Amino acid sequence: MAGKTMHAFQYKSYGGGAASLEYVEIPIPSPKNDEVLIKVEAASINPADWKIQSGILRPFLPPKFPFIPVTDITGEIVEIGSGVNSFKAGDKVLCKLKFWKGCGLAEYAVAPVSFTVHRPPEVSPVEAAGLPIAALTALHALKYIGTKFDGTGKSANILITAASGGVGSYAVQLAKLGNLHVTATCGARNLELVKNLGADEVLDYKTTEGASLRSPSGKQYDYIINCACGTGWSTFEPNLSAEGKVIDVAPGLQSFLTSLLNLVTFSRKKLVPISLALGKEDLKFLVELVKEGKLKTVVDSRHPFEKADEAWAKSMDGHASGKVIIEM
């Protein structure tokens, strides 16, 4: 599609939030070796997208300005690069773009085949767009603690914080597939939503009981999957079983310091910071679960591409219930 142009949203400097996103017309990129060109049908915004814009990884990311953000997209392949044998033009796919390159907030995007999978007709663009980062993060946390998603694994008591968010809403569903007893925290307006996802107990995080993370049934947690910010080890520790672990999916500096302290003091209870480390086969697994009706994407809101700045602002607000989706 050499010589043709497309529309995209980009920003030219750190900071500025949604107001700094510029709607521009730029050349359509061409796929290189082991890449495909996708006509984007839907994309989802993750907190990492606007945190990078805010400068949290400055000066490393973005690698240069102007920068087109967003990594989670789905659509139709319109062109393939050299060396691509597993896809063809016309295939419906979803993918996770390289986070240091972004480029998903555009009408067309070049994607590596190493993280691109087929999207079956049973899975809608909106369902697919939410999966890559959020569902993979939830899957990673649960695989880390040994969850078997066919229900054959050992039962355990688990707490999932921020359970109505993007990662948390997937984590609740995957935990129930693994035969785990799930206590979850969320805001009052989402209590019913999280119950419907399968949680056995749900806490309003603004209540005294919710803030302390105490299980209504008095259970101690074998594992806590922490999807929220701002909760300290002093709150987690009393709620853990003798060898319980906190799996922190959005770790900050304090998480790493706590983990180090656990290590040097030989604590039986531990906080484990993790970052996304799953691949293409795991994304295929998630797509299959959606196809079979065993996993669903909770959608907070859907926005037309031309109003992507509104979707950006919605995600930055920090109170989305599930995923914020942009549709082309």
CSV table of C-alpha atoms in Angstrom, one decimal:
chain,number,residue,atom,x,y,z
A,1,MET,CA,0.0,0.0,0.0
A,2,ALA,CA,2.9,2.2,-0.7
A,3,GLY,CA,2.1,5.9,-1.2
A,4,LYS,CA,-1.3,5.7,0.6
A,5,THR,CA,-2.1,7.4,3.8
A,6,MET,CA,-4.0,6.7,7.0
A,7,HIS,CA,-5.1,8.5,10.2
A,8,ALA,CA,-3.5,7.9,13.6
A,9,PHE,CA,-3.3,9.5,17.0
A,10,GLN,CA,0.2,10.5,18.3
A,11,TYR,CA,1.8,12.7,20.9
A,12,LYS,CA,4.9,14.7,20.6
A,13,SER,CA,6.2,15.0,24.2
A,14,TYR,CA,5.7,13.6,27.7
A,15,GLY,CA,2.6,14.6,29.7
A,16,GLY,CA,-0.5,16.3,28.5
A,17,GLY,CA,-2.9,13.4,28.8
A,18,ALA,CA,-5.7,13.1,26.3
A,19,ALA,CA,-5.5,16.7,25.3
A,20,SER,CA,-2.0,16.1,23.8
A,21,LEU,CA,-3.1,13.4,21.4
A,22,GLU,CA,-3.0,14.7,17.9
A,23,TYR,CA,-5.2,13.3,15.0
A,24,VAL,CA,-2.8,13.1,12.0
A,25,GLU,CA,-2.6,11.8,8.5
A,26,ILE,CA,0.6,9.8,7.8
A,27,PRO,CA,1.8,7.2,5.3
A,28,ILE,CA,0.6,3.6,5.8
A,29,PRO,CA,3.6,1.5,7.0
A,30,SER,CA,4.8,-1.5,5.0
A,31,PRO,CA,5.5,-4.9,6.6
A,32,LYS,CA,9.0,-6.2,6.7
A,33,ASN,CA,10.4,-9.7,7.2
A,34,ASP,CA,8.1,-11.7,9.5
A,35,GLU,CA,5.6,-8.9,9.8
A,36,VAL,CA,2.0,-8.4,8.6
A,37,LEU,CA,0.0,-5.2,7.9
A,38,ILE,CA,-3.3,-5.2,9.7
A,39,LYS,CA,-6.3,-3.0,9.0
A,40,VAL,CA,-7.3,-2.3,12.6
A,41,GLU,CA,-10.9,-3.1,13.6
A,42,ALA,CA,-10.6,-2.5,17.3
A,43,ALA,CA,-8.0,-1.6,19.9
A,44,SER,CA,-7.9,-1.4,23.7
A,45,ILE,CA,-6.1,1.0,26.0
A,46,ASN,CA,-4.1,-0.2,28.9
A,47,PRO,CA,-2.8,1.9,31.8
A,48,ALA,CA,0.7,1.3,30.6
A,49,ASP,CA,-0.1,3.3,27.5
A,50,TRP,CA,-0.8,6.6,29.3
A,51,LYS,CA,1.8,5.9,32.0
A,52,ILE,CA,4.4,5.8,29.3
A,53,GLN,CA,3.1,9.1,28.0
A,54,SER,CA,3.3,10.5,31.5
A,55,GLY,CA,7.0,9.7,31.6
A,56,ILE,CA,7.1,6.8,34.0
A,57,LEU,CA,9.9,5.2,31.9
A,58,ARG,CA,11.6,8.4,30.8
A,59,PRO,CA,14.0,8.6,29.0
A,60,PHE,CA,13.8,5.1,27.7
A,61,LEU,CA,10.2,5.1,26.4
A,62,PRO,CA,8.9,6.3,24.1
A,63,PRO,CA,12.1,5.7,22.1
A,64,LYS,CA,11.4,8.9,20.0
A,65,PHE,CA,8.7,11.5,19.3
A,66,PRO,CA,6.2,11.8,17.8
A,67,PHE,CA,4.9,8.4,19.2
A,68,ILE,CA,1.8,6.5,18.2
A,69,PRO,CA,0.7,4.6,21.4
A,70,VAL,CA,-1.3,1.4,22.0
A,71,THR,CA,-0.3,-2.3,21.6
A,72,ASP,CA,-3.5,-4.3,21.7
A,73,ILE,CA,-5.2,-4.5,18.4
A,74,THR,CA,-7.4,-6.8,16.2
A,75,GLY,CA,-8.3,-6.6,12.6
A,76,GLU,CA,-7.8,-8.0,9.1
A,77,ILE,CA,-4.4,-8.7,7.4
A,78,VAL,CA,-4.1,-6.8,4.2
A,79,GLU,CA,-0.5,-7.4,3.3
A,80,ILE,CA,2.2,-9.8,4.4
A,81,GLY,CA,6.0,-9.4,4.6
A,82,SER,CA,8.6,-11.7,3.4
A,83,GLY,CA,9.0,-15.0,5.2
A,84,VAL,CA,5.4,-15.1,6.4
A,85,ASN,CA,3.8,-18.5,5.8
A,86,SER,CA,1.3,-18.9,8.6
A,87,PHE,CA,-0.9,-16.0,7.6
A,88,LYS,CA,-2.4,-14.6,4.4
A,89,ALA,CA,-4.3,-11.5,3.3
A,90,GLY,CA,-7.9,-11.6,4.6
A,91,ASP,CA,-7.1,-13.5,7.8
A,92,LYS,CA,-8.7,-12.0,10.9
A,93,VAL,CA,-6.2,-11.8,13.7
A,94,LEU,CA,-5.3,-10.2,17.1
A,95,CYS,CA,-1.9,-9.3,18.3
A,96,LYS,CA,0.2,-7.6,20.9
A,97,LEU,CA,2.5,-5.0,19.3
A,98,LYS,CA,5.9,-4.4,20.8
A,99,PHE,CA,5.3,-2.0,23.7
A,100,TRP,CA,8.4,0.1,22.9
A,101,LYS,CA,7.0,0.6,19.3
A,102,GLY,CA,3.3,0.9,19.9
A,103,CYS,CA,1.6,2.2,16.7
A,104,GLY,CA,-1.8,0.6,17.5
A,105,LEU,CA,-3.8,3.8,17.7
A,106,ALA,CA,-4.0,4.0,13.9
A,107,GLU,CA,-6.1,2.7,11.0
A,108,TYR,CA,-3.3,0.4,10.0
A,109,ALA,CA,-0.5,-1.2,12.0
A,110,VAL,CA,2.4,-3.5,11.3
A,111,ALA,CA,2.5,-6.5,13.6
A,112,PRO,CA,5.2,-9.2,14.3
A,113,VAL,CA,3.9,-12.7,13.5
A,114,SER,CA,5.6,-13.8,16.7
A,115,PHE,CA,2.8,-12.3,18.7
A,116,THR,CA,-0.1,-12.5,16.2
A,117,VAL,CA,-2.8,-15.2,16.3
A,118,HIS,CA,-5.9,-16.0,14.3
A,119,ARG,CA,-9.2,-14.7,15.5
A,120,PRO,CA,-12.1,-17.2,14.9
A,121,PRO,CA,-15.5,-15.9,13.8
A,122,GLU,CA,-16.9,-16.7,17.2
A,123,VAL,CA,-14.8,-14.0,18.8
A,124,SER,CA,-15.8,-10.5,18.1
A,125,PRO,CA,-13.3,-7.6,17.5
A,126,VAL,CA,-14.3,-6.0,20.8
A,127,GLU,CA,-13.8,-9.2,22.8
A,128,ALA,CA,-10.4,-9.9,21.1
A,129,ALA,CA,-9.0,-6.3,21.5
A,130,GLY,CA,-9.2,-6.6,25.3
A,131,LEU,CA,-7.2,-9.7,25.6
A,132,PRO,CA,-3.5,-9.3,24.9
A,133,ILE,CA,-2.0,-7.4,27.8
A,134,ALA,CA,-4.8,-7.6,30.5
A,135,ALA,CA,-5.8,-11.3,30.0
A,136,LEU,CA,-2.2,-12.4,29.5
A,137,THR,CA,-1.2,-10.6,32.7
A,138,ALA,CA,-4.0,-12.4,34.6
A,139,LEU,CA,-3.0,-15.7,33.1
A,140,HIS,CA,0.6,-15.2,33.9
A,141,ALA,CA,-0.2,-14.6,37.6
A,142,LEU,CA,-2.4,-17.7,37.9
A,143,LYS,CA,0.1,-19.9,36.0
A,144,TYR,CA,2.8,-18.7,38.4
A,145,ILE,CA,0.9,-20.1,41.3
A,146,GLY,CA,0.4,-23.4,39.5
A,147,THR,CA,-3.3,-23.1,38.5
A,148,LYS,CA,-4.6,-25.8,36.3
A,149,PHE,CA,-7.4,-24.4,34.1
A,150,ASP,CA,-9.2,-27.7,33.6
A,151,GLY,CA,-10.2,-27.8,37.2
A,152,THR,CA,-7.9,-30.7,38.2
A,153,GLY,CA,-5.5,-28.7,40.4
A,154,LYS,CA,-5.5,-28.3,44.1
A,155,SER,CA,-8.1,-25.9,45.6
A,156,ALA,CA,-6.7,-22.8,47.3
A,157,ASN,CA,-8.0,-19.6,48.8
A,158,ILE,CA,-7.2,-16.6,46.6
A,159,LEU,CA,-7.8,-12.8,46.9
A,160,ILE,CA,-7.9,-10.7,43.7
A,161,THR,CA,-7.7,-6.9,44.3
A,162,ALA,CA,-9.2,-4.4,41.8
A,163,ALA,CA,-11.3,-7.3,40.5
A,164,SER,CA,-13.5,-5.1,38.3
A,165,GLY,CA,-10.6,-3.7,36.3
A,166,GLY,CA,-9.1,-5.1,33.1
A,167,VAL,CA,-6.6,-7.6,34.6
A,168,GLY,CA,-8.8,-8.3,37.6
A,169,SER,CA,-11.9,-9.2,35.6
A,170,TYR,CA,-10.0,-11.8,33.6
A,171,ALA,CA,-8.2,-13.0,36.7
A,172,VAL,CA,-11.5,-13.8,38.5
A,173,GLN,CA,-12.8,-15.9,35.6
A,174,LEU,CA,-9.5,-17.8,35.1
A,175,ALA,CA,-9.2,-18.5,38.8
A,176,LYS,CA,-12.7,-20.1,38.9
A,177,LEU,CA,-11.7,-22.2,35.9
A,178,GLY,CA,-8.9,-23.4,38.1
A,179,ASN,CA,-11.2,-24.4,40.9
A,180,LEU,CA,-10.0,-21.7,43.3
A,181,HIS,CA,-12.0,-20.1,46.1
A,182,VAL,CA,-12.0,-16.4,45.1
A,183,THR,CA,-12.4,-13.4,47.3
A,184,ALA,CA,-12.4,-10.1,45.4
A,185,THR,CA,-12.3,-6.4,46.0
A,186,CYS,CA,-13.9,-3.7,44.0
A,187,GLY,CA,-15.9,-0.5,44.3
A,188,ALA,CA,-19.5,-0.7,45.5
A,189,ARG,CA,-21.0,-0.1,42.1
A,190,ASN,CA,-19.2,-3.2,40.7
A,191,LEU,CA,-20.1,-5.7,43.5
A,192,GLU,CA,-22.7,-7.4,41.4
A,193,LEU,CA,-20.5,-7.5,38.3
A,194,VAL,CA,-17.7,-9.2,40.1
A,195,LYS,CA,-20.1,-11.7,41.7
A,196,ASN,CA,-21.4,-12.5,38.2
A,197,LEU,CA,-17.9,-13.2,37.0
A,198,GLY,CA,-17.7,-16.0,39.6
A,199,ALA,CA,-16.2,-14.6,42.7
A,200,ASP,CA,-17.3,-16.4,45.9
A,201,GLU,CA,-16.9,-13.4,48.1
A,202,VAL,CA,-16.8,-9.7,47.2
A,203,LEU,CA,-15.5,-6.8,49.3
A,204,ASP,CA,-16.2,-3.1,48.8
A,205,TYR,CA,-12.6,-1.7,49.1
A,206,LYS,CA,-13.9,1.5,50.7
A,207,THR,CA,-15.4,-0.3,53.7
A,208,THR,CA,-13.3,-1.0,56.8
A,209,GLU,CA,-13.5,-4.8,56.1
A,210,GLY,CA,-12.6,-4.2,52.4
A,211,ALA,CA,-9.7,-1.9,53.2
A,212,SER,CA,-8.2,-4.5,55.6
A,213,LEU,CA,-8.8,-7.2,52.9
A,214,ARG,CA,-10.3,-9.5,55.5
A,215,SER,CA,-12.3,-12.4,54.1
A,216,PRO,CA,-16.0,-12.4,55.2
A,217,SER,CA,-15.7,-16.1,55.9
A,218,GLY,CA,-12.5,-15.6,58.0
A,219,LYS,CA,-10.3,-17.5,55.4
A,220,GLN,CA,-6.7,-16.7,55.1
A,221,TYR,CA,-5.4,-16.5,51.6
A,222,ASP,CA,-2.9,-18.9,50.0
A,223,TYR,CA,-2.3,-16.3,47.3
A,224,ILE,CA,-3.2,-12.7,46.7
A,225,ILE,CA,-3.1,-11.4,43.1
A,226,ASN,CA,-2.7,-7.7,43.5
A,227,CYS,CA,-4.0,-5.6,40.6
A,228,ALA,CA,-4.3,-2.4,42.7
A,229,CYS,CA,-1.8,0.3,43.7
A,230,GLY,CA,-1.2,1.7,47.1
A,231,THR,CA,-1.7,-1.4,49.4
A,232,GLY,CA,1.3,-2.1,51.6
A,233,TRP,CA,2.8,-5.3,52.9
A,234,SER,CA,1.4,-4.5,56.4
A,235,THR,CA,-2.1,-5.0,55.0
A,236,PHE,CA,-1.3,-8.1,53.0
A,237,GLU,CA,0.8,-10.0,55.5
A,238,PRO,CA,-1.9,-10.7,58.3
A,239,ASN,CA,-4.3,-12.0,55.7
A,240,LEU,CA,-1.9,-14.6,54.2
A,241,SER,CA,-1.7,-18.3,55.2
A,242,ALA,CA,1.6,-19.5,56.7
A,243,GLU,CA,3.4,-19.7,53.4
A,244,GLY,CA,1.1,-17.4,51.4
A,245,LYS,CA,2.3,-15.2,48.5
A,246,VAL,CA,1.3,-11.9,47.1
A,247,ILE,CA,1.7,-11.8,43.3
A,248,ASP,CA,2.0,-8.2,42.3
A,249,VAL,CA,1.1,-7.7,38.7
A,250,ALA,CA,1.8,-3.9,38.7
A,251,PRO,CA,4.8,-3.6,40.9
A,252,GLY,CA,6.4,-0.3,42.0
A,253,LEU,CA,9.6,0.3,43.8
A,254,GLN,CA,8.1,-0.5,47.2
A,255,SER,CA,7.1,-4.0,45.9
A,256,PHE,CA,10.7,-4.8,44.9
A,257,LEU,CA,12.0,-3.6,48.2
A,258,THR,CA,9.4,-5.7,50.1
A,259,SER,CA,10.4,-8.7,48.0
A,260,LEU,CA,14.0,-8.2,48.8
A,261,LEU,CA,13.3,-7.8,52.5
A,262,ASN,CA,11.3,-11.1,52.4
A,263,LEU,CA,14.3,-12.8,50.8
A,264,VAL,CA,17.0,-11.6,53.3
A,265,THR,CA,14.8,-12.2,56.3
A,266,PHE,CA,13.9,-15.8,55.1
A,267,SER,CA,10.2,-14.9,55.4
A,268,ARG,CA,7.8,-17.8,54.7
A,269,LYS,CA,5.3,-15.3,53.4
A,270,LYS,CA,6.4,-13.5,50.3
A,271,LEU,CA,5.6,-10.7,47.9
A,272,VAL,CA,6.5,-11.6,44.3
A,273,PRO,CA,6.6,-8.8,41.7
A,274,ILE,CA,6.0,-10.1,38.1
A,275,SER,CA,5.9,-8.6,34.7
A,276,LEU,CA,4.3,-10.0,31.6
A,277,ALA,CA,6.3,-12.9,30.2
A,278,LEU,CA,3.9,-15.1,28.3
A,279,GLY,CA,3.8,-15.6,24.5
A,280,LYS,CA,1.8,-16.5,21.4
A,281,GLU,CA,0.7,-19.9,22.6
A,282,ASP,CA,-0.8,-18.4,25.7
A,283,LEU,CA,-2.7,-15.8,23.7
A,284,LYS,CA,-4.1,-18.7,21.5
A,285,PHE,CA,-5.2,-20.4,24.7
A,286,LEU,CA,-7.1,-17.3,25.8
A,287,VAL,CA,-8.8,-16.9,22.4
A,288,GLU,CA,-9.9,-20.5,22.6
A,289,LEU,CA,-11.5,-19.9,26.0
A,290,VAL,CA,-13.4,-16.9,24.6
A,291,LYS,CA,-14.5,-19.0,21.6
A,292,GLU,CA,-15.8,-21.7,24.0
A,293,GLY,CA,-17.7,-19.2,26.1
A,294,LYS,CA,-15.5,-19.9,29.2
A,295,LEU,CA,-13.9,-16.4,29.3
A,296,LYS,CA,-15.4,-13.0,28.4
A,297,THR,CA,-14.1,-9.5,28.0
A,298,VAL,CA,-15.8,-7.1,30.4
A,299,VAL,CA,-16.3,-3.9,28.4
A,300,ASP,CA,-16.4,-0.6,30.2
A,301,SER,CA,-17.0,1.6,27.2
A,302,ARG,CA,-16.7,1.6,23.4
A,303,HIS,CA,-15.4,4.7,21.5
A,304,PRO,CA,-15.2,5.5,17.8
A,305,PHE,CA,-11.7,5.9,16.5
A,306,GLU,CA,-12.2,9.7,15.9
A,307,LYS,CA,-12.9,10.1,19.6
A,308,ALA,CA,-9.9,8.1,20.9
A,309,ASP,CA,-8.9,11.0,23.1
A,310,GLU,CA,-12.1,10.4,25.1
A,311,ALA,CA,-11.2,6.7,25.5
A,312,TRP,CA,-7.7,7.8,26.6
A,313,ALA,CA,-9.3,10.1,29.2
A,314,LYS,CA,-11.6,7.4,30.4
A,315,SER,CA,-8.8,5.0,31.0
A,316,MET,CA,-6.7,7.7,32.8
A,317,ASP,CA,-9.7,8.3,35.1
A,318,GLY,CA,-8.8,5.0,36.8
A,319,HIS,CA,-12.3,3.7,37.4
A,320,ALA,CA,-13.0,1.7,34.3
A,321,SER,CA,-15.0,-1.5,34.8
A,322,GLY,CA,-13.2,-3.8,32.5
A,323,LYS,CA,-11.7,-2.7,29.2
A,324,VAL,CA,-11.9,0.6,27.3
A,325,ILE,CA,-12.3,-0.2,23.6
A,326,ILE,CA,-11.7,1.9,20.5
A,327,GLU,CA,-13.6,0.8,17.4
A,328,MET,CA,-12.7,1.7,13.8
